Amino acid sequence: MFGKARRPEILAPAGDQDTLGAALAAGADAVYFGLDDGFNARARATNFSLARLPDVVRQIHRAGARAYITLNTLVFEPELPVVERILRGVAGAGTDAIIVQDPAVALLARALCPDLEIHASTQMTITSPEAAHIAARLGANRVVVPRELSVDEIAQFAAESPVELEVFIHGALCVSWSGQCLTSESWGGRSANRGQCAQSCRLPYDLVVDGDVRDLGDVKYLLSPQDLAGAPAVPALARAGVASLKIEGRQKGPAYVASAVAGYRRWRDSVLDGAPDEAQLAADLATMGLAYTRGQSLGFLGGVDHQALVVGRAPKHRGLYVGQVVAVGNEFVEVLADGFAPTSTAAGPVVPRPGLGVVFDEGHPERDEVGGPIFGVDDLGGGRWVIGFGKPGPDLRQVHVGARLWLTSDPSAHAAAQRLVDAEPTGRIPLTMTVTGAPGAPLRVRVAAAGAAAEHTSTSTLAPSRGTGLDDTLLRDKLGSFGGTRYHLTSLDLSSLTPALHLPVSELKAIRRVLVDALDAALDAPPSRVITEGPVLAVVRAAAAESAGRPPPPAAALVVPLCRTDAQLDAVLAAGAPEVELDWMELVGLARAVTRARAAGARVVVATPRIQKPGEDKIAAHLLRLEPDAILVRSWAALVSLAPSGVALHGDFSLNVTNSISAGFVLAQGLATATVAHDLDHPQLAALLAAAPRGRLAVTIHHHIPTFHTEHCVYAHLLSAGKDFRTCGRPCEQHEVSLRDRTSSIHPVVVDVGCRNTVFNAQAQSAAALVPELLATGVGRLRVELVRESAAEAATLWTSYRALAAGETTPDEVVRAARAHEQFGVTRGTMRTLPLIP
């Protein structure tokens, strides 16, 4: 029914020891987790210590599972020695793979321990088969694909990728492309690229259209997606050859992890065994929903649907929707299932029952909501129930007709999960057995499991039996019964055993015990792998610098304006800009802008989108047809696509360069310069510039920092009824949208050529005070990035910063000029001092 398919692993999250135990007991094939030593994208999880890692890895391997360590954040220059120390401990502990964001971590790991697998994190923004070649060059054998890809796009990716793929199948969805969200950094000084996401997407926002606030009723959480429950996509993903199905949730508890692992394992197995159990799946999804969900959806696996992804009424756990309150008594409510269905997965009908927890949704999730456990249920039929509560119970005086009722918890499921926490998983490791023997000779038994093997012979010799003797049935029962151990027999080969022979049962059992002990010892032993003894950091640094190529000859610093509108472009050209960068929403207008800039005598740099999904390589080809002087490359996929063209390439901030090793690697892929990441503060930037190839890095010195970069389109969702760009009517061409936050700051939302949204910070950020220092360290390319500035504002900004670079004005005067038109002020922003990981 489902065709030939790969059996993908079920990959579980573990934020602490309890969830690790629950994941293993529920049947996870692999577990991923972070270290409290740092450099993992869930810094707020409890995590695990490097000192305990060998014991943790042994626990995972005893359960027949694999251990993946998340080292999936960016690394600053002074932290590279710390990363080397951690990697040495990770490799020595027997970890199966590391999940990385920063190229430097991959290159250091490869130098330290070639046998340690490298998986490119979704934080690396590997969006297409072209981008996967970058991961392969780093030594990665797997890519964790972004959550924004559909099943069809993943299938195309898998068919053309040089490495295997891992796909998120369940859990929270980030509204921003992973690795491209700077909201927490910009607004709170705690970077998501450093594992400190502030969950800004879960906050309320007002929609501002053409300068006016639009009333959306109770829809306030405009950037808070429903959660992913991708079970319906499993058959297609298996057919596509996906290697791993990943469950998000390192900050969730045992009940969430256990229910998701067990449910997806059952569903995967039933699908691949040719008998998909949809009834069991529905029940499992309901259990998962009670553990935690903001609403179960297919996310982007079913394709882009801007009307379905974000409901916008609540940002937190909701559970399973029952219906609407139609009557309220002293200790009961009457509820009617009303067809409001915020979920779009295979979960079955929701039926309330005693013991489940509920919450009443009055449309104000920011307030304390009324809720409590159900004491009794009277099913009236037709989707109508009378639900009774005890004392203490919810204060029903605060519940009104029209409120929505959600089931939010199942104490029995939590109790069951807690029992799994300390359970030692048994029977998880498949074992094959070969038995040989002849009359007068000893019985020889060989077993193999998880790459280990053991062999033992009987002390007694085989003799003729009066009955059937050592046949398949007897040997499976007495020799192959591995109950209470970590093994289960999957294959028994008796082809070299003479039939009708006898050996005492006691000796068969003794042989089994010896073999189990031998396998246990082999599997618990430290892995046999080569780990470089001496320090490797200096060697890797030197190799990265050499691969970057020779630095360019010294030249006067160039202040380059990045324009997004015709008015901005005309203004900076009139002011004398010798080079411009163009970032246009649509390609026809971009072609006209290129012609106009070239006619003015300016060098022209055109920008790629920050994302290139499978099948979107035509945009890069179109940019080449414009014959620009250079291209501003914003994605790994674009870099691979454009590198052979011979056109000069400049890397943008979105490639996330924060240390000299990554800088050298990125430059070696064909870049003339690379713009440093926006995650750097002043000391971190200075350390990078001191170690990186001189003259090859660029710095953005004035901009409204791009916060969210989303596949979800606010314009299409809230100004149309369309699912995607084909049906939305393109309201982005008629309106300007912004988001107003709780502080009344108004953040512009700009659409790119791929119909993706970027939310820009309301406040401008200036590094004017650093310009003299940047020039002294050899930075030759300084960017002034414009968003919605007018022509006059654009000209003022560019001329002010050009004069600063030429030594004709002071940083204070530049900032004063900028503040004259900035409604929300100008700040140093990320150029403040932030702590390093010691």
Tab-separated table of C-alpha atoms in Angstrom, residues 188-576:
chain	number	residue	atom	x	y	z
A	188	GLY	CA	16.310	41.071	25.032
A	189	GLY	CA	20.049	40.581	24.586
A	190	ARG	CA	19.685	36.778	24.761
A	191	SER	CA	20.314	35.198	21.394
A	192	ALA	CA	18.363	32.207	20.092
A	193	ASN	CA	21.546	31.337	18.206
A	194	ARG	CA	23.101	30.909	21.651
A	195	GLY	CA	20.313	28.745	23.069
A	196	GLN	CA	18.457	31.546	24.879
A	197	CYS	CA	15.266	32.027	22.886
A	198	ALA	CA	12.919	34.432	24.696
A	199	GLN	CA	9.792	33.070	22.934
A	200	SER	CA	8.951	36.476	21.451
A	201	CYS	CA	6.762	34.736	18.871
A	202	ARG	CA	4.395	33.745	21.695
A	203	LEU	CA	3.672	37.372	22.653
A	204	PRO	CA	0.629	39.404	21.569
A	205	TYR	CA	0.930	41.925	18.727
A	206	ASP	CA	-1.405	44.426	17.115
A	207	LEU	CA	-1.646	44.533	13.336
A	208	VAL	CA	-0.821	47.953	11.873
A	209	VAL	CA	-1.935	48.414	8.250
A	210	ASP	CA	-0.818	51.546	6.422
A	211	GLY	CA	-0.283	53.271	9.758
A	212	ASP	CA	-3.609	52.322	11.364
A	213	VAL	CA	-4.189	49.613	13.987
A	214	ARG	CA	-6.654	47.027	12.733
A	215	ASP	CA	-9.006	45.363	15.209
A	216	LEU	CA	-8.716	41.578	14.933
A	217	GLY	CA	-10.961	40.726	17.872
A	218	ASP	CA	-9.504	37.990	20.047
A	219	VAL	CA	-6.753	37.203	17.516
A	220	LYS	CA	-3.703	38.670	19.243
A	221	TYR	CA	-0.939	36.093	18.930
A	222	LEU	CA	-0.146	36.808	15.320
A	223	LEU	CA	3.172	34.937	15.224
A	224	SER	CA	2.356	31.937	17.440
A	225	PRO	CA	1.943	28.796	15.310
A	226	GLN	CA	0.082	25.691	16.332
A	227	ASP	CA	2.253	22.711	17.173
A	228	LEU	CA	3.297	20.028	14.726
A	229	ALA	CA	1.678	16.596	14.803
A	230	GLY	CA	2.963	15.157	11.554
A	231	ALA	CA	1.841	11.543	11.845
A	232	PRO	CA	-0.130	11.621	8.547
A	233	ALA	CA	3.129	12.444	6.742
A	234	VAL	CA	5.048	9.415	8.071
A	235	PRO	CA	4.226	7.045	5.171
A	236	ALA	CA	5.405	9.558	2.555
A	237	LEU	CA	8.514	10.468	4.547
A	238	ALA	CA	9.425	6.803	4.900
A	239	ARG	CA	8.982	6.322	1.154
A	240	ALA	CA	11.230	9.320	0.567
A	241	GLY	CA	13.994	7.577	2.510
A	242	VAL	CA	14.109	9.921	5.495
A	243	ALA	CA	16.513	8.531	8.095
A	244	SER	CA	15.034	9.989	11.274
A	245	LEU	CA	11.740	11.300	12.628
A	246	LYS	CA	12.513	13.865	15.289
A	247	ILE	CA	10.329	14.826	18.228
A	248	GLU	CA	10.851	18.362	19.523
A	249	GLY	CA	10.660	19.017	23.253
A	250	ARG	CA	13.789	19.156	25.391
A	251	GLN	CA	11.926	21.403	27.815
A	252	LYS	CA	8.920	19.079	28.094
A	253	GLY	CA	8.244	16.436	30.731
A	254	PRO	CA	8.215	12.616	30.767
A	255	ALA	CA	4.522	12.305	29.872
A	256	TYR	CA	4.953	14.346	26.704
A	257	VAL	CA	8.094	12.475	25.630
A	258	ALA	CA	6.792	8.984	26.480
A	259	SER	CA	3.456	9.477	24.713
A	260	ALA	CA	5.075	10.904	21.574
A	261	VAL	CA	7.782	8.229	21.336
A	262	ALA	CA	5.397	5.325	21.921
A	263	GLY	CA	2.760	6.745	19.582
A	264	TYR	CA	5.066	7.442	16.680
A	265	ARG	CA	6.888	4.147	17.110
A	266	ARG	CA	3.587	2.243	16.927
A	267	TRP	CA	2.431	4.234	13.919
A	268	ARG	CA	5.732	3.874	12.043
A	269	ASP	CA	5.845	0.140	12.662
A	270	SER	CA	2.251	-0.436	11.621
A	271	VAL	CA	2.718	1.609	8.442
A	272	LEU	CA	5.889	-0.171	7.417
A	273	ASP	CA	4.451	-3.568	8.319
A	274	GLY	CA	1.683	-2.887	5.797
A	275	ALA	CA	-1.148	-2.628	8.326
A	276	PRO	CA	-1.454	1.043	9.379
A	277	ASP	CA	-3.448	1.191	12.606
A	278	GLU	CA	-5.316	4.477	12.270
A	279	ALA	CA	-7.542	3.820	15.269
A	280	GLN	CA	-4.510	3.409	17.518
A	281	LEU	CA	-2.950	6.520	15.978
A	282	ALA	CA	-6.037	8.572	16.796
A	283	ALA	CA	-5.905	7.416	20.398
A	284	ASP	CA	-2.178	8.109	20.611
A	285	LEU	CA	-2.546	11.615	19.190
A	286	ALA	CA	-5.212	12.334	21.785
A	287	THR	CA	-2.841	11.194	24.538
A	288	MET	CA	-0.086	13.392	23.095
A	289	GLY	CA	-2.451	16.337	22.943
A	290	LEU	CA	-3.345	15.995	26.605
A	291	ALA	CA	0.356	15.953	27.492
A	292	TYR	CA	1.051	19.196	25.612
A	293	THR	CA	-0.108	20.953	22.477
A	294	ARG	CA	-0.922	24.442	21.306
A	295	GLY	CA	-3.118	22.781	18.690
A	296	GLN	CA	-2.152	19.813	16.533
A	297	SER	CA	-1.399	20.633	12.905
A	298	LEU	CA	0.586	19.358	9.946
A	299	GLY	CA	2.677	22.511	10.067
A	300	PHE	CA	4.326	22.957	6.678
A	301	LEU	CA	4.505	19.221	5.931
A	302	GLY	CA	1.261	19.512	4.002
A	303	GLY	CA	2.449	22.652	2.200
A	304	VAL	CA	2.042	26.359	2.900
A	305	ASP	CA	-1.340	27.337	4.357
A	306	HIS	CA	-1.237	30.781	5.935
A	307	GLN	CA	-4.828	30.453	7.155
A	308	ALA	CA	-4.195	27.242	9.112
A	309	LEU	CA	-0.758	27.618	10.685
A	310	VAL	CA	-1.581	30.425	13.130
A	311	VAL	CA	-4.939	30.538	14.924
A	312	GLY	CA	-3.783	33.440	17.070
A	313	ARG	CA	-6.101	33.070	20.081
A	314	ALA	CA	-3.606	31.620	22.564
A	315	PRO	CA	0.152	31.039	22.757
A	316	LYS	CA	0.252	28.198	25.273
A	317	HIS	CA	-0.840	24.630	25.947
A	318	ARG	CA	-4.479	24.145	25.046
A	319	GLY	CA	-4.874	20.380	24.820
A	320	LEU	CA	-7.904	18.906	23.054
A	321	TYR	CA	-10.959	20.955	22.167
A	322	VAL	CA	-14.310	19.649	23.408
A	323	GLY	CA	-16.885	22.292	22.586
A	324	GLN	CA	-18.702	25.426	23.648
A	325	VAL	CA	-20.420	26.002	26.989
A	326	VAL	CA	-24.189	26.342	26.479
A	327	ALA	CA	-25.292	26.291	30.112
A	328	VAL	CA	-23.667	26.867	33.506
A	329	GLY	CA	-24.868	25.490	36.850
A	330	ASN	CA	-23.477	25.595	40.379
A	331	GLU	CA	-21.289	22.525	39.932
A	332	PHE	CA	-21.701	21.613	36.280
A	333	VAL	CA	-21.583	22.957	32.756
A	334	GLU	CA	-23.329	21.752	29.637
A	335	VAL	CA	-21.082	21.623	26.588
A	336	LEU	CA	-21.909	21.218	22.905
A	337	ALA	CA	-19.385	20.153	20.273
A	338	ASP	CA	-19.658	23.095	17.856
A	339	GLY	CA	-17.361	22.179	14.963
A	340	PHE	CA	-14.611	24.604	15.980
A	341	ALA	CA	-11.605	22.478	15.010
A	342	PRO	CA	-8.221	24.146	15.402
A	343	THR	CA	-6.442	20.853	14.717
A	344	SER	CA	-5.778	19.286	11.335
A	345	THR	CA	-4.309	15.893	12.121
A	346	ALA	CA	-5.664	12.391	12.556
A	347	ALA	CA	-6.707	12.717	16.196
A	348	GLY	CA	-10.031	11.067	16.844
A	349	PRO	CA	-13.182	12.553	18.395
A	350	VAL	CA	-12.633	14.127	21.802
A	351	VAL	CA	-14.744	12.676	24.601
A	352	PRO	CA	-14.532	14.058	28.161
A	353	ARG	CA	-14.245	11.584	31.015
A	354	PRO	CA	-13.812	11.779	34.802
A	355	GLY	CA	-10.293	12.528	35.974
A	356	LEU	CA	-9.238	14.650	33.008
A	357	GLY	CA	-8.281	18.258	33.606
A	358	VAL	CA	-10.070	21.071	31.769
A	359	VAL	CA	-9.729	24.795	31.197
A	360	PHE	CA	-12.391	27.301	30.180
A	361	ASP	CA	-11.291	29.563	27.343
A	362	GLU	CA	-12.964	32.971	27.554
A	363	GLY	CA	-10.689	34.473	24.896
A	364	HIS	CA	-8.205	36.041	27.332
A	365	PRO	CA	-5.285	33.580	27.647
A	366	GLU	CA	-3.066	36.223	29.211
A	367	ARG	CA	-5.247	36.088	32.341
A	368	ASP	CA	-5.524	33.287	34.879
A	369	GLU	CA	-8.042	30.883	33.387
A	370	VAL	CA	-10.609	28.816	35.277
A	371	GLY	CA	-10.110	25.061	35.234
A	372	GLY	CA	-9.961	21.851	37.236
A	373	PRO	CA	-10.523	18.083	37.173
A	374	ILE	CA	-13.734	16.499	35.887
A	375	PHE	CA	-15.712	14.559	38.523
A	376	GLY	CA	-18.535	13.220	36.363
A	377	VAL	CA	-19.796	13.160	32.782
A	378	ASP	CA	-23.341	12.614	31.525
A	379	ASP	CA	-23.349	11.941	27.783
A	380	LEU	CA	-26.571	13.404	26.352
A	381	GLY	CA	-25.758	12.217	22.818
A	382	GLY	CA	-25.249	14.240	19.690
A	383	GLY	CA	-21.977	15.734	20.911
A	384	ARG	CA	-23.544	17.174	24.075
A	385	TRP	CA	-22.360	16.503	27.628
A	386	VAL	CA	-23.106	17.608	31.143
A	387	ILE	CA	-19.754	17.850	32.929
A	388	GLY	CA	-19.711	17.905	36.706
A	389	PHE	CA	-17.050	19.206	39.095
A	390	GLY	CA	-16.371	18.615	42.756
A	391	LYS	CA	-15.076	20.664	45.641
A	392	PRO	CA	-12.569	22.115	45.475
A	393	GLY	CA	-13.145	22.724	41.815
A	394	PRO	CA	-13.341	25.532	39.280
A	395	ASP	CA	-15.181	28.707	40.235
A	396	LEU	CA	-18.000	28.390	37.728
A	397	ARG	CA	-19.197	31.901	38.587
A	398	GLN	CA	-16.383	33.073	36.308
A	399	VAL	CA	-17.502	30.855	33.414
A	400	HIS	CA	-19.882	32.254	30.838
A	401	VAL	CA	-22.046	30.755	28.129
A	402	GLY	CA	-19.989	30.770	24.945
A	403	ALA	CA	-16.714	29.865	26.631
A	404	ARG	CA	-14.750	27.106	24.942
A	405	LEU	CA	-13.826	23.998	26.913
A	406	TRP	CA	-10.491	22.243	26.466
A	407	LEU	CA	-9.200	18.987	27.944
A	408	THR	CA	-5.722	19.830	29.216
A	409	SER	CA	-4.336	16.927	31.215
A	410	ASP	CA	-4.617	13.257	32.047
A	411	PRO	CA	-3.172	12.415	35.481
A	412	SER	CA	-3.140	8.706	34.686
A	413	ALA	CA	-0.854	9.304	31.698
A	414	HIS	CA	1.491	11.382	33.841
A	415	ALA	CA	1.598	8.632	36.460
A	416	ALA	CA	2.306	5.987	33.810
A	417	ALA	CA	5.123	8.086	32.375
A	418	GLN	CA	6.618	8.586	35.799
A	419	ARG	CA	6.759	4.823	36.264
A	420	LEU	CA	8.865	4.619	33.113
A	421	VAL	CA	11.458	7.060	34.405
A	422	ASP	CA	13.456	4.507	36.375
A	423	ALA	CA	12.517	1.450	34.330
A	424	GLU	CA	15.374	-0.429	32.680
A	425	PRO	CA	14.330	-1.036	29.067
A	426	THR	CA	14.494	-4.715	28.096
A	427	GLY	CA	14.387	-6.572	24.822
A	428	ARG	CA	15.407	-3.528	22.771
A	429	ILE	CA	18.472	-4.884	20.956
A	430	PRO	CA	17.912	-7.371	18.103
A	431	LEU	CA	20.097	-10.459	18.313
A	432	THR	CA	20.973	-13.127	15.751
A	433	MET	CA	22.053	-16.616	16.771
A	434	THR	CA	23.848	-19.411	14.927
A	435	VAL	CA	23.971	-22.905	16.470
A	436	THR	CA	26.274	-25.638	15.191
A	437	GLY	CA	27.024	-29.164	16.373
A	438	ALA	CA	27.316	-32.858	15.573
A	439	PRO	CA	27.168	-36.125	17.574
A	440	GLY	CA	30.129	-36.427	19.946
A	441	ALA	CA	31.071	-32.759	19.561
A	442	PRO	CA	30.188	-29.814	21.793
A	443	LEU	CA	27.395	-27.431	20.912
A	444	ARG	CA	28.748	-24.152	19.559
A	445	VAL	CA	26.599	-21.018	19.802
A	446	ARG	CA	27.470	-17.676	18.219
A	447	VAL	CA	25.414	-14.493	18.745
A	448	ALA	CA	25.671	-11.007	17.292
A	449	ALA	CA	23.943	-7.792	18.427
A	450	ALA	CA	24.527	-4.083	17.826
A	451	GLY	CA	27.909	-4.683	16.222
A	452	ALA	CA	29.184	-6.939	19.008
A	453	ALA	CA	29.584	-10.722	18.857
A	454	ALA	CA	30.152	-13.555	21.318
A	455	GLU	CA	30.658	-17.293	21.077
A	456	HIS	CA	30.525	-20.163	23.581
A	457	THR	CA	30.672	-23.952	23.480
A	458	SER	CA	29.099	-26.477	25.784
A	459	THR	CA	31.159	-28.441	28.282
A	460	SER	CA	29.197	-31.596	27.433
A	461	THR	CA	29.159	-33.253	24.038
A	462	LEU	CA	26.055	-33.777	21.974
A	463	ALA	CA	24.370	-37.159	22.045
A	464	PRO	CA	21.477	-38.682	20.065
A	465	SER	CA	18.067	-37.763	21.402
A	466	ARG	CA	15.139	-40.096	21.971
A	467	GLY	CA	12.768	-37.451	20.600
A	468	THR	CA	13.009	-34.396	18.375
A	469	GLY	CA	15.931	-33.078	20.410
A	470	LEU	CA	17.410	-29.647	19.840
A	471	ASP	CA	14.931	-28.368	17.307
A	472	ASP	CA	13.896	-24.790	16.558
A	473	THR	CA	11.115	-24.730	19.160
A	474	LEU	CA	13.232	-26.019	22.042
A	475	LEU	CA	16.229	-23.811	21.266
A	476	ARG	CA	14.124	-20.660	20.967
A	477	ASP	CA	12.568	-21.459	24.329
A	478	LYS	CA	15.643	-22.537	26.316
A	479	LEU	CA	18.547	-20.866	24.529
A	480	GLY	CA	16.906	-17.915	22.786
A	481	SER	CA	14.657	-16.666	25.570
A	482	PHE	CA	16.278	-13.390	26.591
A	483	GLY	CA	13.576	-12.050	28.907
A	484	GLY	CA	14.857	-9.517	31.411
A	485	THR	CA	17.901	-8.666	29.279
A	486	ARG	CA	18.395	-5.946	26.704
A	487	TYR	CA	18.167	-8.453	23.785
A	488	HIS	CA	15.501	-10.157	21.730
A	489	LEU	CA	16.076	-12.976	19.284
A	490	THR	CA	15.322	-12.084	15.660
A	491	SER	CA	17.083	-14.870	13.767
A	492	LEU	CA	18.031	-18.462	14.631
A	493	ASP	CA	20.251	-20.380	12.177
A	494	LEU	CA	20.304	-24.181	12.702
A	495	SER	CA	21.551	-25.114	9.244
A	496	SER	CA	24.820	-26.521	10.640
A	497	LEU	CA	23.254	-28.425	13.533
A	498	THR	CA	22.668	-32.136	13.096
A	499	PRO	CA	19.009	-32.927	13.903
A	500	ALA	CA	17.790	-35.000	16.847
A	501	LEU	CA	20.619	-34.284	19.274
A	502	HIS	CA	20.425	-33.847	23.029
A	503	LEU	CA	22.036	-31.468	25.534
A	504	PRO	CA	20.780	-30.850	29.068
A	505	VAL	CA	18.506	-27.828	29.359
A	506	SER	CA	20.557	-26.589	32.305
A	507	GLU	CA	23.589	-26.321	30.045
A	508	LEU	CA	21.597	-24.449	27.375
A	509	LYS	CA	20.603	-21.894	29.980
A	510	ALA	CA	24.179	-21.633	31.207
A	511	ILE	CA	25.373	-20.949	27.662
A	512	ARG	CA	22.747	-18.203	27.306
A	513	ARG	CA	23.925	-16.521	30.528
A	514	VAL	CA	27.565	-16.592	29.400
A	515	LEU	CA	26.659	-15.115	26.029
A	516	VAL	CA	24.578	-12.335	27.587
A	517	ASP	CA	27.409	-11.412	29.936
A	518	ALA	CA	29.875	-11.341	27.059
A	519	LEU	CA	27.634	-9.168	24.892
A	520	ASP	CA	26.935	-6.831	27.792
A	521	ALA	CA	30.644	-6.405	28.439
A	522	ALA	CA	31.365	-5.741	24.782
A	523	LEU	CA	28.578	-3.195	24.383
A	524	ASP	CA	29.389	-1.405	27.645
A	525	ALA	CA	33.079	-1.077	26.791
A	526	PRO	CA	34.316	2.331	25.622
A	527	PRO	CA	34.161	2.646	21.840
A	528	SER	CA	37.227	1.842	19.829
A	529	ARG	CA	37.826	5.114	18.059
A	530	VAL	CA	40.784	7.295	17.214
A	531	ILE	CA	40.920	10.588	19.119
A	532	THR	CA	43.748	12.970	18.316
A	533	GLU	CA	45.934	13.323	21.406
A	534	GLY	CA	47.364	16.797	20.998
A	535	PRO	CA	45.499	20.111	20.649
A	536	VAL	CA	43.906	20.622	17.238
A	537	LEU	CA	42.610	24.196	17.482
A	538	ALA	CA	45.742	25.873	16.135
A	539	VAL	CA	45.913	23.424	13.235
A	540	VAL	CA	42.259	23.908	12.307
A	541	ARG	CA	42.577	27.693	12.604
A	542	ALA	CA	45.610	27.722	10.327
A	543	ALA	CA	43.904	25.477	7.775
A	544	ALA	CA	40.828	27.711	7.740
A	545	ALA	CA	42.935	30.825	7.214
A	546	GLU	CA	44.889	29.193	4.398
A	547	SER	CA	41.725	27.943	2.675
A	548	ALA	CA	40.283	31.475	2.680
A	549	GLY	CA	42.963	32.619	0.266
A	550	ARG	CA	45.182	35.666	0.211
A	551	PRO	CA	43.745	38.955	1.528
A	552	PRO	CA	43.027	41.743	-0.980
A	553	PRO	CA	45.398	44.701	-1.233
A	554	PRO	CA	44.591	47.545	1.183
A	555	ALA	CA	41.958	49.961	-0.112
A	556	ALA	CA	39.870	52.821	1.178
A	557	ALA	CA	36.871	51.749	3.206
A	558	LEU	CA	33.647	51.499	1.220
A	559	VAL	CA	30.339	52.515	2.808
A	560	VAL	CA	27.634	50.661	0.882
A	561	PRO	CA	23.928	51.493	1.163
A	562	LEU	CA	21.471	48.604	0.919
A	563	CYS	CA	18.292	49.920	-0.708
A	564	ARG	CA	14.816	48.440	-0.820
A	565	THR	CA	12.837	51.135	-2.666
A	566	ASP	CA	13.202	53.250	-5.801
A	567	ALA	CA	13.184	56.426	-3.706
A	568	GLN	CA	16.055	55.214	-1.528
A	569	LEU	CA	18.076	54.161	-4.569
A	570	ASP	CA	17.581	57.461	-6.383
A	571	ALA	CA	18.561	59.389	-3.242
A	572	VAL	CA	21.858	57.590	-2.603
A	573	LEU	CA	22.760	57.675	-6.290
A	574	ALA	CA	22.169	61.427	-6.323
A	575	ALA	CA	24.339	61.690	-3.206
A	576	GLY	CA	27.192	60.005	-5.054
